[in-house]
Coordinates of C-alpha atoms in Angstrom, one line a residue:
M1 CA 31.4 51.7 -131.3
S2 CA 34.6 50.4 -132.9
Q3 CA 37.9 52.2 -132.7
T4 CA 37.8 53.1 -136.4
D5 CA 34.4 54.8 -136.1
S6 CA 35.7 56.9 -133.1
K7 CA 38.6 58.2 -135.1
V8 CA 36.3 59.3 -138.0
L9 CA 34.1 61.2 -135.6
V10 CA 37.0 63.0 -134.0
L11 CA 38.5 64.0 -137.4
G12 CA 35.1 65.3 -138.6
A13 CA 34.6 67.4 -135.5
L14 CA 38.1 68.8 -135.8
A15 CA 37.5 69.7 -139.5
G16 CA 34.2 71.5 -138.5
V17 CA 35.9 73.5 -135.8
A18 CA 38.8 74.5 -138.2
G19 CA 36.2 75.7 -140.8
I20 CA 34.3 77.8 -138.3
G21 CA 37.5 79.3 -136.9
L22 CA 38.7 80.2 -140.4
A23 CA 35.4 81.9 -141.2
V24 CA 35.6 84.0 -138.0
A25 CA 39.2 85.0 -138.7
C26 CA 38.3 86.1 -142.2
Y27 CA 35.4 88.1 -140.8
Q28 CA 37.5 89.9 -138.3
G29 CA 40.2 90.8 -140.9
Y30 CA 37.5 92.1 -143.2
K31 CA 36.0 94.2 -140.5
T32 CA 39.5 95.7 -139.7
R33 CA 40.1 96.6 -143.3
R34 CA 36.7 98.3 -143.6
R35 CA 37.4 100.5 -140.7
A36 CA 40.6 101.8 -142.3
S37 CA 39.4 102.4 -145.8
L38 CA 35.7 103.3 -145.8
P39 CA 33.7 106.4 -144.6
A40 CA 31.4 106.2 -141.7
R41 CA 28.5 104.9 -143.8
Y42 CA 27.7 102.7 -146.8
M43 CA 26.3 104.2 -150.1
H44 CA 24.0 102.6 -152.7
Y45 CA 25.1 102.4 -156.3
N46 CA 22.8 105.5 -157.1
N47 CA 24.7 107.6 -154.4
E48 CA 21.7 107.8 -152.2
L49 CA 22.1 107.4 -148.4
S50 CA 21.0 103.9 -147.3
T51 CA 18.9 104.0 -144.2
G52 CA 19.5 100.4 -143.4
M53 CA 23.4 100.5 -143.3
M54 CA 25.2 100.6 -140.0
L55 CA 28.0 102.9 -138.9
V56 CA 30.8 100.6 -138.0
D57 CA 32.7 102.8 -135.6
S58 CA 29.9 105.0 -134.4
P59 CA 29.4 105.0 -130.7
G60 CA 25.8 104.9 -131.0
L61 CA 24.7 101.8 -133.2
P62 CA 21.2 100.9 -134.0
G63 CA 19.6 97.9 -132.1
A64 CA 19.7 95.4 -134.9
Q65 CA 23.4 95.9 -135.7
G66 CA 24.3 95.6 -132.0
E67 CA 22.4 92.3 -131.8
V68 CA 24.3 90.9 -134.8
L69 CA 27.6 91.8 -133.2
D70 CA 26.5 90.2 -129.9
R71 CA 25.6 87.0 -131.7
L72 CA 28.9 86.9 -133.5
E73 CA 30.8 87.3 -130.3
A74 CA 28.7 84.5 -128.7
L75 CA 29.5 82.3 -131.7
I76 CA 33.2 83.0 -131.4
Q77 CA 33.0 82.1 -127.7
C78 CA 31.2 78.8 -128.5
V79 CA 33.8 77.9 -131.2
S80 CA 36.6 78.6 -128.7
E81 CA 35.0 76.3 -126.1
L82 CA 34.3 73.7 -128.7
K83 CA 38.0 73.7 -129.7
D84 CA 39.0 73.2 -126.1
E85 CA 36.6 70.3 -125.7
M86 CA 37.9 68.7 -128.9
K87 CA 41.5 69.0 -127.7
A88 CA 40.6 67.4 -124.4
L89 CA 38.8 64.6 -126.3
K90 CA 41.8 64.1 -128.6
N91 CA 44.1 63.8 -125.5
S92 CA 41.9 61.2 -123.9
M93 CA 41.7 58.9 -126.9
P94 CA 44.9 56.9 -126.1
T95 CA 43.7 56.3 -122.6
V96 CA 40.3 55.0 -123.8
H97 CA 42.0 52.7 -126.3
G98 CA 44.4 51.3 -123.7
Q99 CA 41.4 50.6 -121.3
A100 CA 39.5 48.8 -124.1
S101 CA 42.6 46.6 -124.9
E102 CA 42.9 45.7 -121.2
D103 CA 39.2 44.8 -121.1
L104 CA 39.6 42.5 -124.1
A105 CA 42.7 40.9 -122.7
G106 CA 41.0 40.3 -119.4
G107 CA 38.1 38.6 -121.2
D108 CA 40.6 36.3 -123.1
R109 CA 42.4 35.5 -119.9
T110 CA 39.1 34.6 -118.2
E111 CA 38.3 32.2 -121.1
A112 CA 41.8 30.7 -121.0
R113 CA 41.4 30.1 -117.2
R114 CA 38.1 28.4 -117.9
A115 CA 39.7 26.2 -120.6
G116 CA 42.6 25.4 -118.2
G117 CA 40.1 24.3 -115.6
D118 CA 38.4 22.0 -118.2
R119 CA 41.8 20.4 -119.1
T120 CA 42.5 19.9 -115.4
E121 CA 39.1 18.2 -115.1
A122 CA 40.0 16.0 -118.2
R123 CA 43.3 15.0 -116.7
R124 CA 41.5 14.1 -113.4
A125 CA 39.1 12.0 -115.5
G126 CA 42.0 10.3 -117.2
G127 CA 43.4 9.4 -113.8
D128 CA 40.0 8.0 -112.8
R129 CA 40.1 5.8 -115.9
T130 CA 43.6 4.6 -115.0
E131 CA 42.4 3.6 -111.5
A132 CA 39.4 1.8 -113.1
R133 CA 41.7 -0.2 -115.3
R134 CA 43.9 -1.2 -112.4
A135 CA 41.0 -2.3 -110.3
G136 CA 39.8 -4.5 -113.2
G137 CA 36.5 -2.7 -113.6
D138 CA 34.3 -2.4 -116.6
R139 CA 36.3 -0.2 -119.0
T140 CA 33.3 0.6 -121.3
E141 CA 31.2 1.9 -118.4
A142 CA 34.3 3.9 -117.1
R143 CA 34.7 5.6 -120.4
R144 CA 31.0 6.5 -120.5
A145 CA 31.1 7.9 -117.0
A146 CA 34.3 9.9 -117.4
P147 CA 33.8 13.7 -117.5
L148 CA 36.1 13.9 -120.5
H149 CA 33.4 12.6 -122.7
R150 CA 31.1 15.5 -121.7
T151 CA 33.7 18.2 -122.4
T152 CA 33.1 18.7 -126.1
P153 CA 29.3 19.6 -126.1
T154 CA 29.9 21.9 -123.1
R155 CA 32.7 23.8 -124.8
R156 CA 30.7 24.2 -128.0
K157 CA 27.8 25.7 -126.0
R158 CA 30.2 27.9 -124.2
A159 CA 31.8 29.1 -127.5
A160 CA 28.4 29.9 -129.0
G161 CA 27.3 31.7 -125.9
S162 CA 30.6 33.7 -125.7
I163 CA 30.1 34.9 -129.3
A164 CA 26.5 35.9 -128.8
G165 CA 27.3 37.7 -125.5
A166 CA 30.2 39.5 -127.1
V167 CA 28.1 40.9 -129.9
G168 CA 25.2 41.8 -127.6
G169 CA 27.7 43.5 -125.2
G170 CA 29.0 45.9 -127.8
R171 CA 32.2 44.1 -128.8
S172 CA 33.0 43.8 -132.5
S173 CA 32.2 40.6 -134.5
E174 CA 35.9 40.2 -135.3
E175 CA 36.8 40.1 -131.6
A176 CA 33.9 37.7 -130.9
E177 CA 35.0 35.4 -133.7
S178 CA 38.6 35.5 -132.5
E179 CA 37.5 34.4 -129.0
G180 CA 35.2 31.7 -130.5
G181 CA 38.1 30.4 -132.6
Y182 CA 40.3 30.2 -129.6
I183 CA 37.7 28.2 -127.7
T184 CA 37.1 26.0 -130.8
A185 CA 40.9 25.3 -131.0
L186 CA 40.8 24.2 -127.4
T187 CA 37.8 22.0 -128.2
D188 CA 39.6 20.4 -131.2
S189 CA 42.6 19.7 -129.0
D190 CA 40.4 18.0 -126.4
E191 CA 38.7 15.9 -129.1
E192 CA 42.2 14.8 -130.3
E193 CA 43.3 13.9 -126.8
Q194 CA 40.0 12.0 -126.3
S195 CA 40.6 10.1 -129.6
N196 CA 44.1 9.2 -128.6
D197 CA 43.0 8.0 -125.2
E198 CA 40.3 5.8 -126.7
E199 CA 42.8 4.4 -129.3
W200 CA 45.2 3.6 -126.5
E201 CA 42.5 1.9 -124.4
E202 CA 41.5 -0.2 -127.4
N203 CA 45.1 -1.3 -128.0
Q204 CA 45.5 -2.0 -124.3
E205 CA 42.4 -4.1 -124.3
T206 CA 43.6 -6.0 -127.4
S207 CA 46.9 -6.7 -125.7
D208 CA 45.2 -7.9 -122.6
N209 CA 43.0 -10.3 -124.6
L210 CA 46.1 -11.6 -126.4
A211 CA 48.0 -12.1 -123.2
D212 CA 45.1 -14.0 -121.7
L213 CA 44.9 -16.2 -124.8
L214 CA 48.6 -17.0 -124.9
G215 CA 48.7 -17.9 -121.3
M216 CA 45.8 -20.3 -121.8
V217 CA 47.4 -22.1 -124.8
D218 CA 50.8 -22.3 -123.0
S219 CA 49.0 -24.1 -120.2
L220 CA 47.2 -26.5 -122.7
H221 CA 50.6 -27.2 -124.4
Q222 CA 51.8 -28.8 -121.2
G223 CA 48.6 -30.9 -120.8
T224 CA 47.2 -34.0 -122.2
E225 CA 46.6 -34.9 -125.9
S226 CA 43.0 -33.6 -125.5
D227 CA 44.4 -30.3 -124.2
K228 CA 46.7 -30.0 -127.2
R229 CA 43.9 -30.6 -129.6
E230 CA 41.9 -27.9 -127.8
S231 CA 44.8 -25.5 -128.1
L232 CA 45.0 -25.9 -131.8
C233 CA 41.2 -25.3 -132.2
I234 CA 41.4 -22.1 -130.1
L235 CA 44.3 -20.7 -132.0
T236 CA 42.9 -21.4 -135.5
A237 CA 39.6 -19.8 -134.4
R238 CA 41.4 -16.6 -133.4
Q239 CA 43.9 -16.5 -136.3
E240 CA 42.1 -13.8 -138.2
E241 CA 42.1 -11.6 -135.1
F242 CA 45.7 -12.1 -134.0
G243 CA 47.3 -13.4 -137.2
Q244 CA 49.7 -10.5 -137.5
K245 CA 51.2 -11.0 -134.0
S246 CA 54.5 -13.0 -133.8
A247 CA 53.8 -14.3 -130.3
F248 CA 50.5 -15.8 -131.7
L249 CA 52.0 -17.3 -134.8
W250 CA 54.9 -19.2 -133.3
R251 CA 52.5 -20.7 -130.8
L252 CA 50.2 -21.7 -133.7
I253 CA 53.2 -23.5 -135.3
R254 CA 53.9 -25.2 -132.0
A255 CA 50.2 -26.4 -131.9
Y256 CA 50.6 -27.9 -135.4
S257 CA 53.7 -29.7 -134.2
D258 CA 51.8 -31.1 -131.2
A259 CA 48.9 -32.1 -133.5
H260 CA 51.4 -33.9 -135.7
D261 CA 52.8 -35.9 -132.8
I262 CA 49.4 -37.0 -131.6
S263 CA 47.7 -37.7 -134.9
P264 CA 47.0 -41.4 -135.5
T265 CA 47.4 -41.6 -139.3
L266 CA 50.3 -40.8 -141.6
E267 CA 48.0 -38.6 -143.8
E268 CA 47.0 -36.4 -140.8
K269 CA 50.6 -36.1 -139.6
K270 CA 51.8 -34.9 -143.0
K271 CA 48.9 -32.5 -143.3
H272 CA 49.7 -30.9 -140.0
A273 CA 53.5 -30.7 -140.9
E274 CA 52.8 -29.0 -144.2
T275 CA 50.4 -26.4 -142.6
G276 CA 52.8 -25.8 -139.7
K277 CA 55.7 -25.1 -142.1
Q278 CA 53.5 -22.7 -144.2
I279 CA 52.6 -20.8 -141.0
G280 CA 56.3 -20.8 -140.1
E281 CA 57.2 -19.1 -143.4
E282 CA 54.6 -16.4 -142.7
A283 CA 55.9 -15.9 -139.2
V284 CA 59.6 -15.4 -140.1
T285 CA 58.6 -13.1 -142.9
L286 CA 56.4 -11.0 -140.7
N287 CA 59.0 -10.6 -137.9
P288 CA 62.5 -11.7 -138.8
T289 CA 63.7 -10.8 -135.2
C290 CA 61.5 -13.3 -133.4
A291 CA 63.7 -16.2 -132.2
E292 CA 60.8 -18.5 -131.4
S293 CA 59.4 -18.1 -135.0
H294 CA 62.7 -19.2 -136.4
Q295 CA 63.0 -22.1 -133.9
W296 CA 59.6 -23.6 -134.6
Y297 CA 59.9 -23.0 -138.3
A298 CA 63.1 -25.1 -138.2
I299 CA 61.3 -27.8 -136.3
M300 CA 58.5 -28.0 -138.9
C301 CA 61.1 -28.3 -141.6
G302 CA 62.7 -31.2 -139.8
I303 CA 59.4 -32.9 -139.3
L304 CA 58.3 -32.5 -142.9
A305 CA 61.7 -33.9 -144.0
E306 CA 60.5 -37.3 -142.7
Y307 CA 57.9 -37.5 -145.5
D308 CA 59.9 -36.1 -148.4
T309 CA 62.3 -37.5 -151.0
M310 CA 66.0 -37.5 -150.2
Q311 CA 66.5 -34.4 -152.3
N312 CA 63.8 -32.4 -150.3
K313 CA 65.1 -34.0 -147.1
I314 CA 68.6 -32.5 -147.6
K315 CA 67.1 -29.2 -148.7
N316 CA 65.0 -29.0 -145.6
G317 CA 68.1 -29.9 -143.6
Y318 CA 69.8 -26.8 -144.8
I319 CA 66.8 -24.6 -144.0
F320 CA 66.6 -26.3 -140.6
K321 CA 70.3 -25.4 -139.8
D322 CA 70.0 -21.8 -141.1
H323 CA 67.0 -20.9 -139.0
L324 CA 68.4 -22.6 -135.9
D325 CA 71.5 -20.5 -136.2
K326 CA 69.3 -17.4 -136.5
A327 CA 67.3 -18.4 -133.4
I328 CA 70.5 -18.9 -131.4
E329 CA 71.8 -15.5 -132.6
L330 CA 68.6 -13.8 -131.4
K331 CA 68.2 -15.8 -128.2
P332 CA 71.5 -17.3 -127.2
Q333 CA 70.3 -18.5 -123.7
D334 CA 67.5 -20.8 -125.0
P335 CA 68.6 -24.5 -124.3
M336 CA 66.0 -25.9 -126.8
S337 CA 67.8 -24.4 -129.8
Y338 CA 71.1 -26.0 -128.7
Y339 CA 69.4 -29.3 -128.2
L340 CA 67.9 -29.2 -131.7
L341 CA 71.2 -28.2 -133.2
G342 CA 72.9 -31.1 -131.4
R343 CA 70.3 -33.4 -132.9
W344 CA 71.0 -32.0 -136.4
C345 CA 74.8 -32.4 -135.9
Y346 CA 74.4 -36.0 -134.7
A347 CA 72.1 -36.8 -137.7
V348 CA 74.6 -35.2 -140.2
A349 CA 77.5 -37.1 -138.6
Q350 CA 75.5 -40.4 -139.2
L351 CA 74.8 -39.7 -143.0
S352 CA 75.6 -42.5 -145.3
W353 CA 78.0 -42.3 -148.1
I354 CA 75.3 -42.2 -150.7
E355 CA 73.4 -39.4 -148.9
R356 CA 76.6 -37.3 -148.8
K357 CA 77.1 -37.8 -152.5
V358 CA 73.5 -36.8 -153.3
A359 CA 73.9 -33.7 -151.2
A360 CA 77.2 -32.8 -152.9
A361 CA 75.5 -33.2 -156.4
L362 CA 72.5 -31.1 -155.5
F363 CA 74.1 -28.3 -153.4
G364 CA 77.8 -28.4 -154.3
E365 CA 78.8 -29.1 -150.8
P366 CA 77.2 -31.6 -148.4
P367 CA 76.4 -30.5 -144.8
S368 CA 79.2 -31.2 -142.4
A369 CA 79.1 -31.9 -138.7
S370 CA 80.8 -34.3 -136.3
I371 CA 80.0 -36.2 -133.1
E372 CA 82.2 -33.7 -131.3
D373 CA 79.9 -30.9 -132.6
A374 CA 76.9 -32.7 -131.4
L375 CA 78.4 -33.4 -128.0
T376 CA 79.3 -29.7 -127.6
N377 CA 75.7 -28.6 -128.2
F378 CA 74.2 -31.2 -125.8
L379 CA 76.6 -30.2 -123.1
K380 CA 75.6 -26.5 -123.7
V381 CA 72.0 -27.6 -123.0
E382 CA 73.0 -29.2 -119.7
D383 CA 75.0 -26.1 -118.8
L384 CA 72.1 -23.7 -119.5
H385 CA 69.4 -26.0 -118.0
P386 CA 70.6 -29.0 -115.9
G387 CA 68.3 -31.9 -116.3
Y388 CA 66.7 -30.3 -119.4
S389 CA 65.2 -33.6 -120.7
K390 CA 65.5 -37.3 -120.7
L391 CA 66.4 -37.3 -124.4
N392 CA 69.3 -34.9 -123.9
Y393 CA 70.9 -37.4 -121.5
V394 CA 70.3 -40.2 -124.0
F395 CA 72.1 -38.3 -126.8
L396 CA 74.9 -37.4 -124.4
A397 CA 75.3 -41.1 -123.7
K398 CA 75.3 -41.9 -127.4
C399 CA 78.0 -39.3 -128.1
Y400 CA 80.3 -40.5 -125.4
R401 CA 79.7 -44.1 -126.6
D402 CA 80.6 -43.2 -130.2
L403 CA 83.7 -41.4 -128.9
G404 CA 84.8 -44.4 -126.8
Q405 CA 84.2 -42.8 -123.5
R406 CA 82.2 -45.6 -122.0
Q407 CA 82.3 -44.5 -118.3
K408 CA 80.8 -41.1 -119.2
A409 CA 78.3 -42.8 -121.4
R410 CA 77.2 -44.9 -118.4
N411 CA 76.9 -41.8 -116.2
M412 CA 74.6 -40.2 -118.8
Y413 CA 72.6 -43.4 -119.1
E414 CA 72.0 -43.5 -115.3
A415 CA 71.0 -39.8 -115.4
A416 CA 68.5 -40.5 -118.1
C417 CA 67.1 -43.5 -116.2
S418 CA 66.6 -41.4 -113.1
M419 CA 64.1 -39.1 -115.0
P420 CA 60.4 -40.2 -115.3
A421 CA 58.8 -40.7 -118.6
V422 CA 55.9 -38.3 -118.8
S423 CA 55.6 -37.5 -122.6
K424 CA 55.9 -39.2 -125.9
E425 CA 59.4 -37.8 -126.2
D426 CA 60.2 -39.4 -122.9
E427 CA 58.8 -42.7 -124.2
E428 CA 61.1 -42.4 -127.2
A429 CA 64.0 -41.8 -124.9
Q430 CA 63.2 -44.9 -122.9
K431 CA 63.3 -47.0 -126.0
E432 CA 66.8 -45.6 -126.8
L433 CA 67.9 -46.4 -123.2
D434 CA 66.8 -50.0 -123.6
L435 CA 69.2 -50.3 -126.6
L436 CA 72.0 -48.5 -124.8
C437 CA 71.6 -50.8 -121.7
T438 CA 72.9 -53.8 -123.7
E439 CA 75.6 -51.9 -125.6
L440 CA 77.0 -50.4 -122.4
Q441 CA 76.5 -53.6 -120.4
M442 CA 74.5 -51.8 -117.9
Q443 CA 71.9 -53.3 -115.5
P444 CA 68.4 -52.1 -116.2
P445 CA 66.8 -50.1 -113.4
A446 CA 64.9 -52.1 -110.8
G447 CA 61.5 -53.2 -111.9
Q448 CA 62.3 -52.6 -115.7
L449 CA 62.4 -55.6 -118.0
L450 CA 64.4 -55.6 -121.3

């Protein structure tokens, strides 16, 4: 029975008792007045003596009249007892209400403890999945085996059972629905946590796959020409999957640069240079804060300039310089950027008069750089990474030669000759050394013919 129904019953009983008490009081008052104002008998309207009327105050009453008075007295006694019982019932109502509230609160706390136990079980399951990932196990099977994925159906069954049990046990439907809503809210929260865990695991798995892929192509980049071709094939095949990752895109640009260097025909070289530059534009747009994207985009601009008109060559030279400056700003400890900037300064310092005039006509002001600027950048490379490359020593020797510091030029020449030629870039450096050997009047290394 609900609390509202109990109150209605009490009020109805109190109203009945009050009515009966009022009737008894009226009867007693009427009887007192009759004793004072009427004779010892009742008369009919025709003044004849009524044989059925009682004498109110007569000591000797007929049997029927005495029985009526006894019944009235018994009724009054019953009403008095009923009033006492109703008063006791009224006084006990707050105690009953408090006890019912405590019972309800106790049931809710029990369900909350059960829910807390389920969440503890879910956290333990999450810990088990973390250990499974660290051990390198099968993540999919771990997720299927985790107890967290069995939480939702169990909680739904428990919620339905709780509602049915509450109604069957005499609790109101509102209380049962409230309890069921509480459990449903916990279930929804667990489902959200489960969804977040699954999303995190998917992202983690994607990151692991990308890291494995990047490690593999970095290794291929250091390999043979066949390895470099394989690297480009692998990256282009995965471009749709990882094309929005900066770390993937700048390696793809690098792969196109390698493909340009090893391509046998001029047409293939130009095609790879154009594609690499296009990917570079996408990379620097996607993430302007990635130093490697700016660096390799500048390289592709420099490569493509070899196949363009003088106007486009000068334009690409400006783009080359801008993105190299950005790469150095973002990653000032990368020796490769300083090496490339030194090459740019040396090339600008060697521009012919006509090339400077064309640049001034097209862009208002030609690019400016000196041999000293180039030397500063090549020395920065050596400072950051001693023995960085054979070509860096070659250009140091050239700068010192052009500045008239022949002894320093000879020292750089000897340093370059001491490094083995293991790449196409090293072969290019060796050709430059052969020319410098005569200019510096140096003896070629033992076993090397001019």
